[in-house]
mmCIF file of C-alpha atoms and ligand atoms in Angstrom:
data_model
loop_
_atom_site.group_PDB
_atom_site.id
_atom_site.type_symbol
_atom_site.label_atom_id
_atom_site.label_comp_id
_atom_site.label_asym_id
_atom_site.label_seq_id
_atom_site.Cartn_x
_atom_site.Cartn_y
_atom_site.Cartn_z
ATOM 1 C CA MET A 271 -14.897 8.310 79.059
ATOM 2 C CA LYS A 272 -15.192 5.338 76.742
ATOM 3 C CA ALA A 273 -18.705 4.499 75.580
ATOM 4 C CA GLU A 274 -20.218 1.208 76.687
ATOM 5 C CA ILE A 275 -21.760 -0.772 73.768
ATOM 6 C CA LEU A 276 -24.970 -2.644 74.663
ATOM 7 C CA PRO A 277 -26.043 -5.556 72.371
ATOM 8 C CA THR A 278 -29.710 -6.164 71.509
ATOM 9 C CA HIS A 279 -29.643 -9.504 69.739
ATOM 10 C CA THR A 280 -31.850 -11.470 72.194
ATOM 11 C CA PRO A 281 -35.214 -10.346 73.583
ATOM 12 C CA ALA A 282 -33.727 -10.040 77.083
ATOM 13 C CA LEU A 283 -30.747 -7.953 75.870
ATOM 14 C CA PHE A 284 -33.127 -5.760 73.807
ATOM 15 C CA ALA A 285 -35.395 -5.163 76.811
ATOM 16 C CA ALA A 286 -32.383 -4.393 79.082
ATOM 17 C CA ALA A 287 -30.948 -1.905 76.547
ATOM 18 C CA VAL A 288 -34.367 -0.214 76.170
ATOM 19 C CA ALA A 289 -34.658 0.164 79.970
ATOM 20 C CA ARG A 290 -31.104 1.565 80.230
ATOM 21 C CA ALA A 291 -31.591 4.021 77.333
ATOM 22 C CA ALA A 292 -34.955 5.148 78.689
ATOM 23 C CA GLU A 293 -33.423 5.827 82.107
ATOM 24 C CA LEU A 294 -30.669 7.972 80.524
ATOM 25 C CA MET A 295 -33.285 9.876 78.470
ATOM 26 C CA SER A 296 -35.379 10.541 81.600
ATOM 27 C CA HIS A 297 -32.342 11.978 83.345
ATOM 28 C CA GLY A 298 -31.370 14.392 80.568
ATOM 29 C CA GLU A 299 -28.470 12.275 79.363
ATOM 30 C CA ILE A 300 -27.725 11.275 75.749
ATOM 31 C CA ALA A 301 -26.985 7.952 73.972
ATOM 32 C CA ALA A 302 -26.431 6.709 70.438
ATOM 33 C CA LEU A 303 -29.312 4.533 69.315
ATOM 34 C CA PRO A 304 -29.953 2.443 66.161
ATOM 35 C CA THR A 305 -32.541 3.343 63.520
ATOM 36 C CA GLU A 306 -33.095 1.883 60.046
ATOM 37 C CA THR A 307 -31.486 4.908 58.328
ATOM 38 C CA VAL A 308 -28.376 5.782 60.334
ATOM 39 C CA TYR A 309 -27.551 5.731 64.063
ATOM 40 C CA GLY A 310 -28.935 8.739 65.954
ATOM 41 C CA LEU A 311 -27.531 10.617 68.963
ATOM 42 C CA ALA A 312 -30.648 10.824 71.148
ATOM 43 C CA GLY A 313 -31.830 12.898 74.095
ATOM 44 C CA ASN A 314 -35.073 14.167 75.585
ATOM 45 C CA ALA A 315 -36.400 16.637 72.933
ATOM 46 C CA LEU A 316 -38.332 18.566 75.608
ATOM 47 C CA ASP A 317 -35.180 19.299 77.671
ATOM 48 C CA PRO A 318 -32.973 22.078 76.236
ATOM 49 C CA ALA A 319 -30.033 20.921 78.363
ATOM 50 C CA ALA A 320 -30.207 17.414 76.900
ATOM 51 C CA VAL A 321 -30.437 18.800 73.355
ATOM 52 C CA GLY A 322 -27.475 21.053 74.227
ATOM 53 C CA ARG A 323 -25.453 17.949 75.172
ATOM 54 C CA ILE A 324 -26.221 16.449 71.735
ATOM 55 C CA TYR A 325 -25.025 19.609 69.959
ATOM 56 C CA ALA A 326 -21.888 19.702 72.100
ATOM 57 C CA ALA A 327 -20.973 16.042 71.546
ATOM 58 C CA LYS A 328 -21.355 16.445 67.759
ATOM 59 C CA GLY A 329 -19.771 19.892 67.553
ATOM 60 C CA ARG A 330 -22.853 20.926 65.577
ATOM 61 C CA PRO A 331 -23.862 24.545 64.808
ATOM 62 C CA ALA A 332 -27.093 25.536 66.618
ATOM 63 C CA SER A 333 -28.535 26.922 63.367
ATOM 64 C CA ASN A 334 -29.410 23.390 62.158
ATOM 65 C CA PRO A 335 -32.734 22.013 63.486
ATOM 66 C CA VAL A 336 -32.945 18.446 64.790
ATOM 67 C CA ILE A 337 -35.529 15.752 64.094
ATOM 68 C CA LEU A 338 -37.949 14.683 66.793
ATOM 69 C CA HIS A 339 -38.396 10.901 66.991
ATOM 70 C CA VAL A 340 -41.649 9.318 68.142
ATOM 71 C CA GLY A 341 -43.095 5.826 68.472
ATOM 72 C CA SER A 342 -46.692 6.503 67.527
ATOM 73 C CA LEU A 343 -48.848 8.741 65.367
ATOM 74 C CA ASP A 344 -50.519 10.101 68.472
ATOM 75 C CA LEU A 345 -47.246 11.468 69.905
ATOM 76 C CA ALA A 346 -46.356 12.969 66.500
ATOM 77 C CA ILE A 347 -49.715 14.808 66.333
ATOM 78 C CA ARG A 348 -49.340 15.996 69.955
ATOM 79 C CA SER A 349 -45.832 17.393 69.193
ATOM 80 C CA ALA A 350 -47.114 19.334 66.191
ATOM 81 C CA GLY A 351 -49.068 22.569 66.129
ATOM 82 C CA GLY A 352 -51.527 21.170 63.551
ATOM 83 C CA TRP A 353 -51.618 18.060 61.367
ATOM 84 C CA PRO A 354 -52.125 18.954 57.676
ATOM 85 C CA LEU A 355 -53.894 16.543 55.265
ATOM 86 C CA LEU A 356 -50.514 15.996 53.512
ATOM 87 C CA ALA A 357 -49.012 14.855 56.816
ATOM 88 C CA GLU A 358 -51.907 12.467 57.351
ATOM 89 C CA ARG A 359 -51.469 10.964 53.870
ATOM 90 C CA LEU A 360 -47.667 10.662 53.940
ATOM 91 C CA ALA A 361 -47.716 9.215 57.476
ATOM 92 C CA ALA A 362 -50.335 6.709 56.488
ATOM 93 C CA ALA A 363 -48.232 5.620 53.483
ATOM 94 C CA PHE A 364 -44.736 5.592 54.979
ATOM 95 C CA TRP A 365 -44.769 5.516 58.773
ATOM 96 C CA PRO A 366 -43.166 3.932 60.559
ATOM 97 C CA GLY A 367 -40.229 4.378 58.176
ATOM 98 C CA PRO A 368 -37.448 6.523 56.758
ATOM 99 C CA LEU A 369 -39.517 9.674 56.266
ATOM 100 C CA THR A 370 -39.314 12.921 58.284
ATOM 101 C CA LEU A 371 -42.361 15.238 58.084
ATOM 102 C CA VAL A 372 -41.800 18.959 58.625
ATOM 103 C CA VAL A 373 -45.030 20.256 60.210
ATOM 104 C CA PRO A 374 -46.056 23.347 62.246
ATOM 105 C CA ARG A 375 -44.315 23.326 65.581
ATOM 106 C CA GLY A 376 -46.240 22.365 68.723
ATOM 107 C CA PRO A 377 -46.252 24.663 71.769
ATOM 108 C CA GLY A 378 -44.037 22.440 73.973
ATOM 109 C CA ILE A 379 -41.154 22.052 71.505
ATOM 110 C CA PRO A 380 -38.064 24.054 72.543
ATOM 111 C CA ASP A 381 -36.236 26.476 70.223
ATOM 112 C CA CYS A 382 -33.087 24.361 70.217
ATOM 113 C CA VAL A 383 -34.970 21.565 68.422
ATOM 114 C CA THR A 384 -36.438 23.805 65.695
ATOM 115 C CA ALA A 385 -33.478 26.229 65.522
ATOM 116 C CA GLY A 386 -36.028 28.913 66.462
ATOM 117 C CA GLY A 387 -38.190 28.243 63.375
ATOM 118 C CA PRO A 388 -41.959 27.787 63.144
ATOM 119 C CA THR A 389 -41.799 24.143 62.109
ATOM 120 C CA VAL A 390 -40.589 20.844 63.582
ATOM 121 C CA GLY A 391 -39.310 17.748 61.747
ATOM 122 C CA ILE A 392 -40.868 14.500 63.073
ATOM 123 C CA ARG A 393 -40.044 10.880 62.316
ATOM 124 C CA TRP A 394 -41.388 7.512 63.509
ATOM 125 C CA PRO A 395 -38.620 4.981 62.669
ATOM 126 C CA ILE A 396 -39.426 1.406 61.706
ATOM 127 C CA HIS A 397 -36.421 -0.028 63.498
ATOM 128 C CA PRO A 398 -38.084 -1.048 66.833
ATOM 129 C CA PHE A 399 -35.445 0.297 69.259
ATOM 130 C CA VAL A 400 -36.192 4.060 69.332
ATOM 131 C CA PRO A 401 -40.013 3.575 69.450
ATOM 132 C CA ALA A 402 -39.535 1.172 72.360
ATOM 133 C CA VAL A 403 -37.441 3.744 74.249
ATOM 134 C CA VAL A 404 -39.994 6.460 73.497
ATOM 135 C CA ARG A 405 -42.750 4.300 74.939
ATOM 136 C CA ALA A 406 -40.651 3.374 77.992
ATOM 137 C CA CYS A 407 -39.768 6.960 78.936
ATOM 138 C CA GLY A 408 -42.857 8.687 77.510
ATOM 139 C CA LEU A 409 -40.728 11.371 75.780
ATOM 140 C CA PRO A 410 -40.120 12.355 72.183
ATOM 141 C CA LEU A 411 -36.381 12.095 71.385
ATOM 142 C CA ALA A 412 -34.294 14.592 69.518
ATOM 143 C CA ALA A 413 -31.788 12.617 67.410
ATOM 144 C CA PRO A 414 -29.455 13.914 64.733
ATOM 145 C CA SER A 415 -27.155 11.404 63.090
ATOM 146 C CA ALA A 416 -24.543 10.147 65.602
ATOM 147 C CA ASN A 417 -21.475 11.531 63.883
ATOM 148 C CA LEU A 418 -19.194 14.515 64.412
ATOM 149 C CA SER A 419 -20.481 17.547 62.563
ATOM 150 C CA ASN A 420 -19.668 17.425 58.811
ATOM 151 C CA ARG A 421 -18.420 13.822 58.961
ATOM 152 C CA LEU A 422 -19.937 10.649 57.605
ATOM 153 C CA SER A 423 -23.088 9.313 59.189
ATOM 154 C CA PRO A 424 -22.709 5.998 61.064
ATOM 155 C CA THR A 425 -24.502 2.847 59.890
ATOM 156 C CA SER A 426 -23.046 0.554 62.602
ATOM 157 C CA ALA A 427 -22.319 0.804 66.315
ATOM 158 C CA ASP A 428 -18.629 0.526 65.450
ATOM 159 C CA HIS A 429 -18.822 3.625 63.212
ATOM 160 C CA VAL A 430 -20.362 5.543 66.134
ATOM 161 C CA PHE A 431 -17.743 4.288 68.557
ATOM 162 C CA ARG A 432 -14.870 5.459 66.369
ATOM 163 C CA GLN A 433 -16.273 9.014 66.093
ATOM 164 C CA LEU A 434 -17.986 9.546 69.426
ATOM 165 C CA GLY A 435 -16.671 6.763 71.681
ATOM 166 C CA ASP A 436 -14.857 9.146 74.018
ATOM 167 C CA ARG A 437 -17.658 11.768 74.063
ATOM 168 C CA ILE A 438 -20.701 9.730 75.117
ATOM 169 C CA SER A 439 -21.319 6.994 77.690
ATOM 170 C CA LEU A 440 -23.688 4.579 75.803
ATOM 171 C CA ILE A 441 -24.027 3.156 72.283
ATOM 172 C CA VAL A 442 -26.814 0.655 71.665
ATOM 173 C CA ASP A 443 -25.850 -1.844 68.968
ATOM 174 C CA GLY A 444 -28.906 -2.647 66.783
ATOM 175 C CA GLY A 445 -26.874 -4.098 63.924
ATOM 176 C CA ASP A 446 -26.134 -2.600 60.516
ATOM 177 C CA CYS A 447 -28.719 -0.040 59.339
ATOM 178 C CA ASN A 448 -31.111 -1.529 56.896
ATOM 179 C CA VAL A 449 -31.772 1.591 54.782
ATOM 180 C CA GLY A 450 -28.280 3.081 55.111
ATOM 181 C CA ILE A 451 -28.790 6.740 54.236
ATOM 182 C CA GLU A 452 -30.642 9.454 56.163
ATOM 183 C CA SER A 453 -34.449 9.811 55.961
ATOM 184 C CA THR A 454 -36.271 11.744 53.266
ATOM 185 C CA VAL A 455 -37.250 15.135 54.750
ATOM 186 C CA VAL A 456 -40.537 16.567 53.377
ATOM 187 C CA ASP A 457 -42.121 19.888 54.250
ATOM 188 C CA VAL A 458 -45.898 19.334 54.383
ATOM 189 C CA THR A 459 -46.892 22.807 55.621
ATOM 190 C CA GLY A 460 -47.860 24.092 52.127
ATOM 191 C CA SER A 461 -50.317 22.945 49.456
ATOM 192 C CA GLU A 462 -47.692 20.662 47.802
ATOM 193 C CA PRO A 463 -45.085 18.474 49.542
ATOM 194 C CA VAL A 464 -41.565 19.915 49.211
ATOM 195 C CA ILE A 465 -38.640 17.487 49.474
ATOM 196 C CA LEU A 466 -35.992 19.250 51.595
ATOM 197 C CA ARG A 467 -33.653 16.274 51.643
ATOM 198 C CA PRO A 468 -34.043 13.357 49.211
ATOM 199 C CA GLY A 469 -33.830 9.831 50.619
ATOM 200 C CA MET A 470 -34.903 6.288 49.802
ATOM 201 C CA ILE A 471 -38.598 7.250 49.815
ATOM 202 C CA HIS A 472 -38.396 9.017 46.519
ATOM 203 C CA SER A 473 -40.223 11.920 44.861
ATOM 204 C CA GLU A 474 -42.594 9.828 42.749
ATOM 205 C CA ALA A 475 -43.695 7.814 45.765
ATOM 206 C CA ILE A 476 -44.195 11.034 47.789
ATOM 207 C CA ARG A 477 -46.174 12.605 44.936
ATOM 208 C CA ALA A 478 -48.462 9.587 44.572
ATOM 209 C CA ALA A 479 -49.139 9.321 48.356
ATOM 210 C CA ALA A 480 -49.701 13.107 48.616
ATOM 211 C CA ALA A 481 -52.329 12.913 45.869
ATOM 212 C CA GLY A 482 -54.063 10.118 47.734
ATOM 213 C CA ASP A 483 -53.032 7.552 45.078
ATOM 214 C CA THR A 484 -51.866 4.064 45.827
ATOM 215 C CA VAL A 485 -48.118 4.215 46.263
ATOM 216 C CA VAL A 486 -45.950 2.487 43.698
ATOM 217 C CA ALA A 487 -42.570 1.340 44.934
ATOM 218 C CA SER A 488 -40.509 2.470 41.969
ATOM 219 C CA SER A 489 -40.959 4.499 38.803
ATOM 220 C CA ALA A 490 -39.059 5.710 35.803
ATOM 221 C CA CYS A 491 -40.197 9.334 36.036
ATOM 222 C CA VAL A 492 -37.784 12.236 35.973
ATOM 223 C CA GLU A 493 -36.525 13.799 39.190
ATOM 224 C CA THR A 494 -37.348 17.491 39.710
ATOM 225 C CA GLY A 495 -34.442 18.839 41.800
ATOM 226 C CA PRO A 496 -35.259 19.085 45.529
ATOM 227 C CA ALA A 497 -35.133 22.240 47.572
ATOM 228 C CA ARG A 498 -32.639 22.300 50.415
ATOM 229 C CA SER A 499 -33.180 22.125 54.152
ATOM 230 C CA PRO A 500 -32.311 25.473 55.680
ATOM 231 C CA GLY A 501 -29.556 24.015 57.814
ATOM 232 C CA GLN A 502 -27.939 21.948 55.075
ATOM 233 C CA LEU A 503 -24.484 22.927 53.975
ATOM 234 C CA PRO A 504 -23.307 22.111 50.422
ATOM 235 C CA ILE A 505 -20.512 19.913 51.761
ATOM 236 C CA HIS A 506 -21.814 17.433 54.271
ATOM 237 C CA TYR A 507 -21.668 13.712 54.938
ATOM 238 C CA ALA A 508 -18.078 13.903 53.711
ATOM 239 C CA PRO A 509 -15.378 11.261 54.087
ATOM 240 C CA ARG A 510 -11.802 12.451 54.738
ATOM 241 C CA ALA A 511 -10.633 11.199 51.305
ATOM 242 C CA ARG A 512 -11.412 13.335 48.239
ATOM 243 C CA LEU A 513 -14.409 11.853 46.493
ATOM 244 C CA GLN A 514 -15.280 12.248 42.815
ATOM 245 C CA CYS A 515 -18.037 10.651 40.720
ATOM 246 C CA LEU A 516 -16.970 9.630 37.201
ATOM 247 C CA THR A 517 -18.522 7.870 34.199
ATOM 248 C CA TRP A 518 -16.097 5.587 32.352
ATOM 249 C CA ARG A 519 -16.408 3.567 29.131
ATOM 250 C CA ASP A 520 -13.803 1.045 30.088
ATOM 251 C CA GLU A 521 -10.765 0.806 32.364
ATOM 252 C CA THR A 522 -8.403 2.648 29.952
ATOM 253 C CA ASP A 523 -10.823 5.567 29.904
ATOM 254 C CA LEU A 524 -11.001 5.464 33.726
ATOM 255 C CA ALA A 525 -7.196 5.405 34.012
ATOM 256 C CA GLN A 526 -6.931 8.431 31.726
ATOM 257 C CA GLN A 527 -9.550 10.403 33.683
ATOM 258 C CA ALA A 528 -7.828 9.518 36.962
ATOM 259 C CA ALA A 529 -4.451 10.671 35.593
ATOM 260 C CA ALA A 530 -5.990 13.931 34.466
ATOM 261 C CA LEU A 531 -7.238 14.456 38.034
ATOM 262 C CA GLY A 532 -3.802 13.775 39.415
ATOM 263 C CA VAL A 533 -5.023 10.683 41.218
ATOM 264 C CA ASN A 534 -2.526 8.056 42.374
ATOM 265 C CA PRO A 535 -4.187 4.684 41.685
ATOM 266 C CA SER A 536 -2.292 2.953 44.495
ATOM 267 C CA ARG A 537 -3.903 5.355 47.032
ATOM 268 C CA THR A 538 -7.339 5.164 45.434
ATOM 269 C CA TRP A 539 -10.552 3.356 46.482
ATOM 270 C CA LEU A 540 -12.895 2.628 43.597
ATOM 271 C CA VAL A 541 -16.624 2.083 44.053
ATOM 272 C CA ALA A 542 -18.286 0.515 40.993
ATOM 273 C CA TYR A 543 -21.575 -1.194 40.258
ATOM 274 C CA ASN A 544 -21.624 -1.702 36.510
ATOM 275 C CA ARG A 545 -18.250 -1.335 34.757
ATOM 276 C CA ILE A 546 -16.014 -3.075 37.271
ATOM 277 C CA PRO A 547 -12.254 -2.402 36.916
ATOM 278 C CA MET A 548 -10.280 -5.639 36.925
ATOM 279 C CA SER A 549 -6.614 -4.644 36.793
ATOM 280 C CA GLY A 550 -4.366 -4.633 39.866
ATOM 281 C CA ARG A 551 -3.678 -0.891 39.409
ATOM 282 C CA TRP A 552 -6.190 0.253 42.004
ATOM 283 C CA ALA A 553 -5.551 -0.176 45.705
ATOM 284 C CA TRP A 554 -9.122 -1.154 46.478
ATOM 285 C CA VAL A 555 -12.208 -1.896 44.392
ATOM 286 C CA SER A 556 -15.609 -2.149 46.046
ATOM 287 C CA VAL A 557 -18.517 -3.513 44.076
ATOM 288 C CA ILE A 558 -21.968 -2.438 45.300
ATOM 289 C CA PRO A 559 -25.032 -4.074 43.711
ATOM 290 C CA ASP A 560 -26.810 -2.292 40.871
ATOM 291 C CA ASP A 561 -29.954 -1.776 42.969
ATOM 292 C CA PRO A 562 -30.808 1.391 44.902
ATOM 293 C CA GLU A 563 -31.843 -0.322 48.162
ATOM 294 C CA ALA A 564 -28.771 -2.541 48.314
ATOM 295 C CA TYR A 565 -26.510 0.311 47.194
ATOM 296 C CA ALA A 566 -27.795 2.680 49.925
ATOM 297 C CA ARG A 567 -27.341 -0.078 52.546
ATOM 298 C CA GLY A 568 -23.697 -0.583 51.543
ATOM 299 C CA LEU A 569 -22.508 2.923 50.635
ATOM 300 C CA TYR A 570 -21.495 4.516 53.979
ATOM 301 C CA GLY A 571 -19.812 1.298 55.063
ATOM 302 C CA GLU A 572 -17.611 1.508 51.938
ATOM 303 C CA LEU A 573 -16.837 5.177 52.522
ATOM 304 C CA HIS A 574 -15.952 4.485 56.201
ATOM 305 C CA ARG A 575 -13.713 1.580 55.084
ATOM 306 C CA ALA A 576 -11.962 3.801 52.510
ATOM 307 C CA ASP A 577 -11.220 6.387 55.182
ATOM 308 C CA ASP A 578 -10.028 3.743 57.674
ATOM 309 C CA ALA A 579 -7.687 2.306 55.000
ATOM 310 C CA GLY A 580 -6.175 5.785 54.515
ATOM 311 C CA ALA A 581 -7.344 6.240 50.895
ATOM 312 C CA GLU A 582 -6.455 9.608 49.368
ATOM 313 C CA TRP A 583 -9.156 9.429 46.737
ATOM 314 C CA ILE A 584 -12.523 7.654 46.340
ATOM 315 C CA LEU A 585 -13.670 7.398 42.753
ATOM 316 C CA VAL A 586 -17.324 6.416 42.407
ATOM 317 C CA GLU A 587 -18.956 5.194 39.242
ATOM 318 C CA ALA A 588 -21.711 7.776 38.499
ATOM 319 C CA LEU A 589 -25.217 6.623 39.179
ATOM 320 C CA PRO A 590 -28.448 6.828 37.137
ATOM 321 C CA SER A 591 -30.456 10.034 37.509
ATOM 322 C CA THR A 592 -33.832 8.398 38.172
ATOM 323 C CA PRO A 593 -35.911 9.116 41.318
ATOM 324 C CA GLU A 594 -34.993 5.846 43.082
ATOM 325 C CA TRP A 595 -31.345 6.876 43.047
ATOM 326 C CA ALA A 596 -31.838 10.562 43.930
ATOM 327 C CA GLY A 597 -31.137 10.227 47.678
ATOM 328 C CA ILE A 598 -27.893 8.386 47.053
ATOM 329 C CA VAL A 599 -26.798 10.796 44.310
ATOM 330 C CA ASP A 600 -27.470 13.690 46.714
ATOM 331 C CA ARG A 601 -25.203 12.164 49.383
ATOM 332 C CA LEU A 602 -22.413 11.476 46.859
ATOM 333 C CA ASN A 603 -22.659 15.059 45.564
ATOM 334 C CA ARG A 604 -22.294 16.396 49.098
ATOM 335 C CA ALA A 605 -19.366 14.115 49.765
ATOM 336 C CA SER A 606 -17.423 15.326 46.685
ATOM 337 C CA ARG A 607 -15.379 18.422 46.789
HETATM 338 O O1 TXA B 206 -32.591 9.404 59.086
HETATM 339 C C1 TXA B 206 -32.492 10.413 59.751
HETATM 340 O O2 TXA B 206 -33.203 11.399 59.525
HETATM 341 C C2 TXA B 206 -31.489 10.426 60.904
HETATM 342 C C3 TXA B 206 -31.909 9.387 61.955
HETATM 343 C C4 TXA B 206 -31.060 9.445 63.217
HETATM 344 O O3 TXA B 206 -33.262 9.563 62.242
HETATM 345 N N1 TXA B 206 -31.347 11.708 61.450
HETATM 346 C C5 TXA B 206 -30.713 12.728 60.797
HETATM 347 O O4 TXA B 206 -30.670 13.917 61.503
HETATM 348 O O5 TXA B 206 -30.249 12.622 59.667
HETATM 349 P P1 TXA B 206 -29.719 15.130 61.067
HETATM 350 O O6 TXA B 206 -29.856 16.094 62.242
HETATM 351 O O7 TXA B 206 -28.393 14.639 60.754
HETATM 352 O O8 TXA B 206 -30.406 15.731 59.840
HETATM 353 C C6 TXA B 206 -31.673 16.367 59.971
HETATM 354 C C7 TXA B 206 -32.032 17.080 58.721
HETATM 355 C C8 TXA B 206 -31.174 18.341 58.552
HETATM 356 O O9 TXA B 206 -30.878 18.492 57.186
HETATM 357 C C9 TXA B 206 -32.099 19.447 59.014
HETATM 358 O O10 TXA B 206 -31.822 20.708 58.403
HETATM 359 C C10 TXA B 206 -33.465 18.903 58.605
HETATM 360 O O11 TXA B 206 -33.407 17.498 58.823
HETATM 361 N N2 TXA B 206 -34.543 19.418 59.474
HETATM 362 C C11 TXA B 206 -34.817 19.057 60.741
HETATM 363 N N3 TXA B 206 -35.850 19.820 61.226
HETATM 364 C C12 TXA B 206 -36.237 20.638 60.240
HETATM 365 C C13 TXA B 206 -37.222 21.669 60.118
HETATM 366 N N4 TXA B 206 -38.037 21.980 61.082
HETATM 367 N N5 TXA B 206 -37.310 22.323 58.925
HETATM 368 C C14 TXA B 206 -36.460 21.979 57.888
HETATM 369 N N6 TXA B 206 -35.522 21.040 57.955
HETATM 370 C C15 TXA B 206 -35.367 20.376 59.100
HETATM 371 MG MG1 MG B 207 -26.486 14.389 59.951
#
């Protein structure tokens, strides 16, 4: 099987792709669909056989719960077994958007979605495709990232095709993902919100919205380390190349650190945003803007390109430790080994 890729760049193509995806979802089939964070591998969340197909295509362990995707607040509340005040506040502030709320599980949600646990993670994406499919088929969709288990998440239809192209029948091309890293996952079942996976909606914004304050977009406050999602492994989101974050004073300092690591510069992909190496010593140098939103949007594409080029090492200029960067720093830490 080779996946068909459906474009969505005109209203007619978008509508046709929605109809096709909705039909597959209604028949228990799966398809890779665009969202603003990363592409998701979607299926009917209420059908254990469809969710099983998602797990099988990814090669994913059943101990990791999947996120339920909706296209309205109403469907989110109906899928939950209670809607805490914190959920109400965070949904009002950030939905639709790159935020997953972990709430008490509703009665109709199968064990394979929650990994048998008492909670369910729910997200309403702001990219219009998945909400349109949900409305067309009337079903919430289970959708983990559309990559093979333990590999890099896809931020383009091409990334999906290269990992899953011979395992699924349909990939909907919604363009490059606008956010670029996976959603912030927040447990709202207790008295305080607990960040299980940091993302581009950062801790200070969550704190302000949870307290009922007006949300400020960015802040210089200090990050308090997040707790971990139960299913998250320490190494995850990893490229094939070895990845290491480094801080360098200048290029001589960088070359010395690289030599100490045993890195061969001619097989090394550098990712910098501030102190940009200029010599011809490095095989590839990517410059990503010194801005968290732009950086997140570009990061996975650079890591995919490094892997495709056959890089042995990826050396990444270490990032600031402020809340706006926390989601990106988390992904880089998971990708290094
Ligand atoms: O941005 C995203 O969230 C993307 C797009 C496709 O929506 N999806 C995604 O799904 O990243 P996945 O399956 O790759 O990651 C889901 C994360 C995992 O870390 C999982 O442990 C956590 O969410 N999660 C899901 N349900 C949970 C629950 N009930 N309790 C705690 N963590 C949960
Ligand atoms: Mg994933």
